[in-house]
Amino acid sequence: DHYRPRTFHPRSGYFPMAWSVLDAPVNGDMQKRVITRHRLQRKSEAGPFSPAVEPIVYYVDRGAPEPVRSALVDGARYWERAFEAAGFENGFRVELLPEGADPHDLRFNVIQWVNRSTRGWSYGDSIHDPRSGEIIKGHVTLGALRVRQDVLLAEGMLSPYEVGQRSGDSSAPVEMALARIRQLAAHEVGHTLGLAHNFAASTDDRSSVMDYPAPLVRLDEDGGLDLSRAYAEGCGEWDLLAIRYGYTNFFGASETERQRAEELGLTEILDQARARGLHYMTDRDARGKDRAHPLANLWDNGEDPVEHLSEVYQVRRAALDALGQGALAQERSWAEMEEVFVPVYLHHRFQIEACVRALGGVQYDYDMRSDTGITAVEPVPSATQRRALELALRSLDRDFLGLPEELLKRMPPRPPGYESNRELIDAGALIFDPAQAAAASIEWTLSLLLDPERCRRLEDQSALDPSQPSMGDVLRELESAAWDVRRLGREQSVGAQLRRLLLNHAMQLAAEPAVDARVAARAWALLGRVGERAADGDVLLQWEQERVRRFELDPSGVLQTIEPARIPPGSPIGCGAAPFLSNGR
């Protein structure tokens, strides 16, 4: 019915819909690719703006409670400005779902609120015509517990409650959570408009709501924590360009001229994005510890993902030092302090992943052969990689991993009626164990630094350019941190955890058949050096040497006994076998 599919470009920011064209020339591309988008037509070709023939309308579920419902409306309306940039007056609207309407009615684009007690993803998906990519219905699903998780984050960062104050009496955590809900509504609606994730947007001054945003926490002049800009407001510069690519109407005296105008116009939009320094990286390049692009990261902040980790460390320390009874409202149990503590203690977990992404990292873009210039696939500069390693290693220091004694006194065993849950460091423990908290943080850092694919890339890059760090450099730094630094008093348990977990990773790299031979050889060498160390009555080292001896005799048998330290979930739920196929938030 006169709908015109629009060509997919890998840098456009849209989901592709593809099918095979079996009668394509033998030297031509059999894959036909178009973007998914709603139909949106201007009433008039004249002037820079025109009303839409039929505007895109999204309806918010009346079942969402206030103030969440208003936040959902406000966040979804972020897209109004983007459609104005594409040349439409009133081309996009947000209203409340009519009374009695079914959210699954195909005639309504819906933002649905689902009451659930699990910390699952929110989703933005669509029903589209498989012949053309035209979106028939957009459907957003938001879970009720997500907003409560953001309240928990704010409580840990701000410790906002005075003695005797109840949770309903403090507005700061709620305000941050509502800012997050507005951003989340815009994000999921963006998916239903056809847009994919842009996991590089955080490095471009938060240029897109299609990124996964960690709350931006800064230190104020007095050393306190400032969450006033935790989440950005409105659509960003990338979003405006993306909507222009998908929804701008192009005109011409004939169909041929119109097609030519569209081709030139879309190319111009992509060139503007590049000229403004806007980056685009989506799921396949961002999900997984082995990913390589230094800008493709989830839940990170900062123009420079490496250097911003240093600021995140400072924020984490300030929050831990301030974490006390003010983090819990009057009606809460002291045992719930651990739920508040965990996201603060692991506040660095996503930024350190973004930092380590530079180590063995590779820079590239989603260019087509027809694009201006030649795409270069290049390693991240050596200085940046070495800086990333230096900052990541700070997370293994005993001062970083240690906890204030006063805080430990505030985390008693769980009383009746307060069952253990997966948000805790060690869900099966009776008494909170700071060594297990340290182990969770250590395990995360080691799993990033010693990912087998990252180690292979380090070996490849250093072989071509000796100035680049090798896996050997990484292992030497880790070995020094684990065995060459005396850890006394209570921190001795931290040192023991670091050494145990480093041995675990070295054994896995040494024995797993799929690991690159050069990587395995370096891991075996580290194990050999442990065996050669002088024990001098060090019972811990003697035990470690016995572990190495048993491993040398029976690698597979020892590997079966290794369990990684448990780290509570950070993202809402685990993905599947192919997480890059999901557009869940």
JSON list of C-alpha atoms in Angstrom, two decimals, residues 24-171:
[
{"chain": "A", "resi": 24, "resn": "ALA", "atom": "CA", "xyz": [20.16, -11.72, -7.94]},
{"chain": "A", "resi": 25, "resn": "PRO", "atom": "CA", "xyz": [23.03, -11.58, -10.47]},
{"chain": "A", "resi": 26, "resn": "VAL", "atom": "CA", "xyz": [25.68, -14.23, -9.82]},
{"chain": "A", "resi": 27, "resn": "ASN", "atom": "CA", "xyz": [28.16, -11.49, -8.93]},
{"chain": "A", "resi": 28, "resn": "GLY", "atom": "CA", "xyz": [25.62, -9.52, -6.86]},
{"chain": "A", "resi": 29, "resn": "ASP", "atom": "CA", "xyz": [24.56, -9.57, -3.22]},
{"chain": "A", "resi": 30, "resn": "MET", "atom": "CA", "xyz": [21.79, -12.11, -2.57]},
{"chain": "A", "resi": 31, "resn": "GLN", "atom": "CA", "xyz": [20.85, -10.38, 0.69]},
{"chain": "A", "resi": 32, "resn": "LYS", "atom": "CA", "xyz": [18.25, -7.63, 0.57]},
{"chain": "A", "resi": 33, "resn": "ARG", "atom": "CA", "xyz": [18.43, -5.47, 3.71]},
{"chain": "A", "resi": 34, "resn": "VAL", "atom": "CA", "xyz": [16.01, -2.76, 4.82]},
{"chain": "A", "resi": 35, "resn": "ILE", "atom": "CA", "xyz": [15.44, -1.01, 8.14]},
{"chain": "A", "resi": 36, "resn": "THR", "atom": "CA", "xyz": [12.42, -1.58, 10.35]},
{"chain": "A", "resi": 37, "resn": "ARG", "atom": "CA", "xyz": [10.36, 1.60, 10.90]},
{"chain": "A", "resi": 38, "resn": "HIS", "atom": "CA", "xyz": [6.86, 2.95, 11.20]},
{"chain": "A", "resi": 39, "resn": "ARG", "atom": "CA", "xyz": [5.09, 4.48, 8.22]},
{"chain": "A", "resi": 40, "resn": "LEU", "atom": "CA", "xyz": [5.19, 8.27, 8.53]},
{"chain": "A", "resi": 41, "resn": "GLN", "atom": "CA", "xyz": [4.30, 10.60, 5.66]},
{"chain": "A", "resi": 42, "resn": "ARG", "atom": "CA", "xyz": [4.20, 14.37, 5.42]},
{"chain": "A", "resi": 43, "resn": "LYS", "atom": "CA", "xyz": [1.01, 16.05, 4.29]},
{"chain": "A", "resi": 44, "resn": "SER", "atom": "CA", "xyz": [2.97, 18.67, 2.37]},
{"chain": "A", "resi": 45, "resn": "GLU", "atom": "CA", "xyz": [6.23, 18.61, 0.43]},
{"chain": "A", "resi": 46, "resn": "ALA", "atom": "CA", "xyz": [6.70, 22.36, 0.88]},
{"chain": "A", "resi": 47, "resn": "GLY", "atom": "CA", "xyz": [8.81, 23.89, 3.64]},
{"chain": "A", "resi": 48, "resn": "PRO", "atom": "CA", "xyz": [11.05, 22.38, 6.29]},
{"chain": "A", "resi": 49, "resn": "PHE", "atom": "CA", "xyz": [8.10, 21.14, 8.41]},
{"chain": "A", "resi": 50, "resn": "SER", "atom": "CA", "xyz": [4.77, 19.53, 7.72]},
{"chain": "A", "resi": 51, "resn": "PRO", "atom": "CA", "xyz": [2.05, 17.81, 9.74]},
{"chain": "A", "resi": 52, "resn": "ALA", "atom": "CA", "xyz": [1.96, 14.03, 9.37]},
{"chain": "A", "resi": 53, "resn": "VAL", "atom": "CA", "xyz": [-0.75, 12.28, 7.38]},
{"chain": "A", "resi": 54, "resn": "GLU", "atom": "CA", "xyz": [-1.11, 9.94, 10.34]},
{"chain": "A", "resi": 55, "resn": "PRO", "atom": "CA", "xyz": [1.16, 10.65, 13.34]},
{"chain": "A", "resi": 56, "resn": "ILE", "atom": "CA", "xyz": [2.83, 7.89, 15.35]},
{"chain": "A", "resi": 57, "resn": "VAL", "atom": "CA", "xyz": [1.02, 7.64, 18.69]},
{"chain": "A", "resi": 58, "resn": "TYR", "atom": "CA", "xyz": [2.20, 5.68, 21.74]},
{"chain": "A", "resi": 59, "resn": "TYR", "atom": "CA", "xyz": [-0.14, 4.86, 24.60]},
{"chain": "A", "resi": 60, "resn": "VAL", "atom": "CA", "xyz": [0.97, 4.51, 28.23]},
{"chain": "A", "resi": 61, "resn": "ASP", "atom": "CA", "xyz": [-0.65, 1.81, 30.37]},
{"chain": "A", "resi": 62, "resn": "ARG", "atom": "CA", "xyz": [-3.07, 3.34, 32.86]},
{"chain": "A", "resi": 63, "resn": "GLY", "atom": "CA", "xyz": [-2.13, 0.59, 35.29]},
{"chain": "A", "resi": 64, "resn": "ALA", "atom": "CA", "xyz": [1.27, 2.15, 35.93]},
{"chain": "A", "resi": 65, "resn": "PRO", "atom": "CA", "xyz": [1.19, 3.85, 39.35]},
{"chain": "A", "resi": 66, "resn": "GLU", "atom": "CA", "xyz": [2.01, 7.50, 39.87]},
{"chain": "A", "resi": 67, "resn": "PRO", "atom": "CA", "xyz": [4.58, 9.03, 39.81]},
{"chain": "A", "resi": 68, "resn": "VAL", "atom": "CA", "xyz": [5.90, 6.30, 37.49]},
{"chain": "A", "resi": 69, "resn": "ARG", "atom": "CA", "xyz": [3.12, 6.80, 34.95]},
{"chain": "A", "resi": 70, "resn": "SER", "atom": "CA", "xyz": [3.95, 10.49, 34.48]},
{"chain": "A", "resi": 71, "resn": "ALA", "atom": "CA", "xyz": [7.64, 9.62, 34.17]},
{"chain": "A", "resi": 72, "resn": "LEU", "atom": "CA", "xyz": [6.82, 7.12, 31.43]},
{"chain": "A", "resi": 73, "resn": "VAL", "atom": "CA", "xyz": [4.84, 9.74, 29.52]},
{"chain": "A", "resi": 74, "resn": "ASP", "atom": "CA", "xyz": [7.59, 12.35, 29.90]},
{"chain": "A", "resi": 75, "resn": "GLY", "atom": "CA", "xyz": [10.32, 9.94, 28.84]},
{"chain": "A", "resi": 76, "resn": "ALA", "atom": "CA", "xyz": [8.49, 8.66, 25.78]},
{"chain": "A", "resi": 77, "resn": "ARG", "atom": "CA", "xyz": [7.92, 12.27, 24.74]},
{"chain": "A", "resi": 78, "resn": "TYR", "atom": "CA", "xyz": [11.67, 12.74, 24.44]},
{"chain": "A", "resi": 79, "resn": "TRP", "atom": "CA", "xyz": [11.19, 11.54, 20.85]},
{"chain": "A", "resi": 80, "resn": "GLU", "atom": "CA", "xyz": [8.97, 14.47, 19.86]},
{"chain": "A", "resi": 81, "resn": "ARG", "atom": "CA", "xyz": [12.02, 16.64, 19.26]},
{"chain": "A", "resi": 82, "resn": "ALA", "atom": "CA", "xyz": [13.65, 13.98, 17.11]},
{"chain": "A", "resi": 83, "resn": "PHE", "atom": "CA", "xyz": [10.67, 13.81, 14.77]},
{"chain": "A", "resi": 84, "resn": "GLU", "atom": "CA", "xyz": [10.67, 17.58, 14.53]},
{"chain": "A", "resi": 85, "resn": "ALA", "atom": "CA", "xyz": [14.29, 17.29, 13.36]},
{"chain": "A", "resi": 86, "resn": "ALA", "atom": "CA", "xyz": [13.03, 14.90, 10.67]},
{"chain": "A", "resi": 87, "resn": "GLY", "atom": "CA", "xyz": [10.62, 17.56, 9.37]},
{"chain": "A", "resi": 88, "resn": "PHE", "atom": "CA", "xyz": [7.34, 16.72, 11.13]},
{"chain": "A", "resi": 89, "resn": "GLU", "atom": "CA", "xyz": [4.95, 18.88, 13.09]},
{"chain": "A", "resi": 90, "resn": "ASN", "atom": "CA", "xyz": [3.18, 16.75, 15.68]},
{"chain": "A", "resi": 91, "resn": "GLY", "atom": "CA", "xyz": [4.50, 13.62, 13.98]},
{"chain": "A", "resi": 92, "resn": "PHE", "atom": "CA", "xyz": [4.92, 11.74, 17.27]},
{"chain": "A", "resi": 93, "resn": "ARG", "atom": "CA", "xyz": [2.60, 11.83, 20.28]},
{"chain": "A", "resi": 94, "resn": "VAL", "atom": "CA", "xyz": [2.23, 10.10, 23.65]},
{"chain": "A", "resi": 95, "resn": "GLU", "atom": "CA", "xyz": [-1.15, 9.62, 25.34]},
{"chain": "A", "resi": 96, "resn": "LEU", "atom": "CA", "xyz": [-2.75, 7.42, 27.98]},
{"chain": "A", "resi": 97, "resn": "LEU", "atom": "CA", "xyz": [-4.22, 4.15, 26.74]},
{"chain": "A", "resi": 98, "resn": "PRO", "atom": "CA", "xyz": [-7.97, 4.56, 26.22]},
{"chain": "A", "resi": 99, "resn": "GLU", "atom": "CA", "xyz": [-10.13, 3.11, 28.97]},
{"chain": "A", "resi": 100, "resn": "GLY", "atom": "CA", "xyz": [-10.90, -0.56, 28.34]},
{"chain": "A", "resi": 101, "resn": "ALA", "atom": "CA", "xyz": [-8.37, -0.99, 25.52]},
{"chain": "A", "resi": 102, "resn": "ASP", "atom": "CA", "xyz": [-6.38, -4.22, 25.40]},
{"chain": "A", "resi": 103, "resn": "PRO", "atom": "CA", "xyz": [-2.59, -3.57, 25.39]},
{"chain": "A", "resi": 104, "resn": "HIS", "atom": "CA", "xyz": [-2.22, -6.37, 22.81]},
{"chain": "A", "resi": 105, "resn": "ASP", "atom": "CA", "xyz": [-4.65, -4.75, 20.38]},
{"chain": "A", "resi": 106, "resn": "LEU", "atom": "CA", "xyz": [-2.71, -4.36, 17.13]},
{"chain": "A", "resi": 107, "resn": "ARG", "atom": "CA", "xyz": [-4.04, -0.85, 16.65]},
{"chain": "A", "resi": 108, "resn": "PHE", "atom": "CA", "xyz": [-2.19, 0.57, 19.65]},
{"chain": "A", "resi": 109, "resn": "ASN", "atom": "CA", "xyz": [1.53, 1.19, 20.18]},
{"chain": "A", "resi": 110, "resn": "VAL", "atom": "CA", "xyz": [1.77, 0.50, 23.90]},
{"chain": "A", "resi": 111, "resn": "ILE", "atom": "CA", "xyz": [4.08, 1.15, 26.85]},
{"chain": "A", "resi": 112, "resn": "GLN", "atom": "CA", "xyz": [2.89, -1.59, 29.21]},
{"chain": "A", "resi": 113, "resn": "TRP", "atom": "CA", "xyz": [3.60, -1.76, 32.95]},
{"chain": "A", "resi": 114, "resn": "VAL", "atom": "CA", "xyz": [3.96, -5.30, 34.32]},
{"chain": "A", "resi": 115, "resn": "ASN", "atom": "CA", "xyz": [3.84, -6.05, 38.04]},
{"chain": "A", "resi": 116, "resn": "ARG", "atom": "CA", "xyz": [6.55, -8.59, 38.81]},
{"chain": "A", "resi": 117, "resn": "SER", "atom": "CA", "xyz": [8.90, -9.34, 41.66]},
{"chain": "A", "resi": 118, "resn": "THR", "atom": "CA", "xyz": [11.90, -10.37, 39.55]},
{"chain": "A", "resi": 119, "resn": "ARG", "atom": "CA", "xyz": [14.64, -8.02, 38.44]},
{"chain": "A", "resi": 120, "resn": "GLY", "atom": "CA", "xyz": [14.18, -8.80, 34.75]},
{"chain": "A", "resi": 121, "resn": "TRP", "atom": "CA", "xyz": [14.84, -6.84, 31.61]},
{"chain": "A", "resi": 122, "resn": "SER", "atom": "CA", "xyz": [12.51, -4.33, 30.11]},
{"chain": "A", "resi": 123, "resn": "TYR", "atom": "CA", "xyz": [11.72, -4.84, 26.45]},
{"chain": "A", "resi": 124, "resn": "GLY", "atom": "CA", "xyz": [10.94, -2.81, 23.37]},
{"chain": "A", "resi": 125, "resn": "ASP", "atom": "CA", "xyz": [9.84, -4.90, 20.42]},
{"chain": "A", "resi": 126, "resn": "SER", "atom": "CA", "xyz": [7.58, -4.61, 17.42]},
{"chain": "A", "resi": 127, "resn": "ILE", "atom": "CA", "xyz": [5.40, -6.51, 15.00]},
{"chain": "A", "resi": 128, "resn": "HIS", "atom": "CA", "xyz": [6.40, -5.70, 11.44]},
{"chain": "A", "resi": 129, "resn": "ASP", "atom": "CA", "xyz": [5.49, -6.66, 7.92]},
{"chain": "A", "resi": 130, "resn": "PRO", "atom": "CA", "xyz": [8.00, -9.31, 6.78]},
{"chain": "A", "resi": 131, "resn": "ARG", "atom": "CA", "xyz": [7.70, -8.13, 3.17]},
{"chain": "A", "resi": 132, "resn": "SER", "atom": "CA", "xyz": [8.91, -4.60, 3.82]},
{"chain": "A", "resi": 133, "resn": "GLY", "atom": "CA", "xyz": [10.08, -3.98, 7.40]},
{"chain": "A", "resi": 134, "resn": "GLU", "atom": "CA", "xyz": [7.16, -1.66, 8.11]},
{"chain": "A", "resi": 135, "resn": "ILE", "atom": "CA", "xyz": [6.38, -1.64, 11.83]},
{"chain": "A", "resi": 136, "resn": "ILE", "atom": "CA", "xyz": [2.70, -2.34, 12.47]},
{"chain": "A", "resi": 137, "resn": "LYS", "atom": "CA", "xyz": [2.76, -2.19, 16.28]},
{"chain": "A", "resi": 138, "resn": "GLY", "atom": "CA", "xyz": [5.34, -1.16, 18.85]},
{"chain": "A", "resi": 139, "resn": "HIS", "atom": "CA", "xyz": [5.10, -2.79, 22.27]},
{"chain": "A", "resi": 140, "resn": "VAL", "atom": "CA", "xyz": [7.17, -1.80, 25.31]},
{"chain": "A", "resi": 141, "resn": "THR", "atom": "CA", "xyz": [7.12, -3.95, 28.46]},
{"chain": "A", "resi": 142, "resn": "LEU", "atom": "CA", "xyz": [8.48, -2.48, 31.70]},
{"chain": "A", "resi": 143, "resn": "GLY", "atom": "CA", "xyz": [8.84, -4.46, 34.93]},
{"chain": "A", "resi": 144, "resn": "ALA", "atom": "CA", "xyz": [7.86, -2.97, 38.26]},
{"chain": "A", "resi": 145, "resn": "LEU", "atom": "CA", "xyz": [10.97, -4.01, 40.17]},
{"chain": "A", "resi": 146, "resn": "ARG", "atom": "CA", "xyz": [13.45, -2.15, 37.96]},
{"chain": "A", "resi": 147, "resn": "VAL", "atom": "CA", "xyz": [12.58, 1.22, 39.47]},
{"chain": "A", "resi": 148, "resn": "ARG", "atom": "CA", "xyz": [13.13, -0.22, 42.96]},
{"chain": "A", "resi": 149, "resn": "GLN", "atom": "CA", "xyz": [16.63, -1.31, 42.00]},
{"chain": "A", "resi": 150, "resn": "ASP", "atom": "CA", "xyz": [17.45, 2.28, 41.11]},
{"chain": "A", "resi": 151, "resn": "VAL", "atom": "CA", "xyz": [16.13, 3.43, 44.48]},
{"chain": "A", "resi": 152, "resn": "LEU", "atom": "CA", "xyz": [18.53, 0.90, 46.04]},
{"chain": "A", "resi": 153, "resn": "LEU", "atom": "CA", "xyz": [21.46, 2.35, 44.06]},
{"chain": "A", "resi": 154, "resn": "ALA", "atom": "CA", "xyz": [20.65, 5.85, 45.24]},
{"chain": "A", "resi": 155, "resn": "GLU", "atom": "CA", "xyz": [20.26, 4.77, 48.86]},
{"chain": "A", "resi": 156, "resn": "GLY", "atom": "CA", "xyz": [23.73, 3.22, 48.80]},
{"chain": "A", "resi": 157, "resn": "MET", "atom": "CA", "xyz": [25.31, 6.28, 47.21]},
{"chain": "A", "resi": 158, "resn": "LEU", "atom": "CA", "xyz": [23.56, 8.99, 49.22]},
{"chain": "A", "resi": 159, "resn": "SER", "atom": "CA", "xyz": [22.75, 7.38, 52.62]},
{"chain": "A", "resi": 160, "resn": "PRO", "atom": "CA", "xyz": [19.78, 9.80, 52.60]},
{"chain": "A", "resi": 161, "resn": "TYR", "atom": "CA", "xyz": [17.88, 8.85, 55.77]},
{"chain": "A", "resi": 162, "resn": "GLU", "atom": "CA", "xyz": [18.10, 10.61, 59.10]},
{"chain": "A", "resi": 163, "resn": "VAL", "atom": "CA", "xyz": [17.55, 8.74, 62.36]},
{"chain": "A", "resi": 164, "resn": "GLY", "atom": "CA", "xyz": [13.89, 7.80, 62.56]},
{"chain": "A", "resi": 165, "resn": "GLN", "atom": "CA", "xyz": [13.17, 8.69, 58.93]},
{"chain": "A", "resi": 166, "resn": "ARG", "atom": "CA", "xyz": [11.03, 6.31, 56.88]},
{"chain": "A", "resi": 167, "resn": "SER", "atom": "CA", "xyz": [11.59, 5.46, 53.21]},
{"chain": "A", "resi": 168, "resn": "GLY", "atom": "CA", "xyz": [8.62, 7.54, 52.07]},
{"chain": "A", "resi": 169, "resn": "ASP", "atom": "CA", "xyz": [10.11, 10.65, 53.67]},
{"chain": "A", "resi": 170, "resn": "SER", "atom": "CA", "xyz": [13.17, 11.00, 51.42]},
{"chain": "A", "resi": 171, "resn": "SER", "atom": "CA", "xyz": [12.73, 12.23, 47.86]}
]
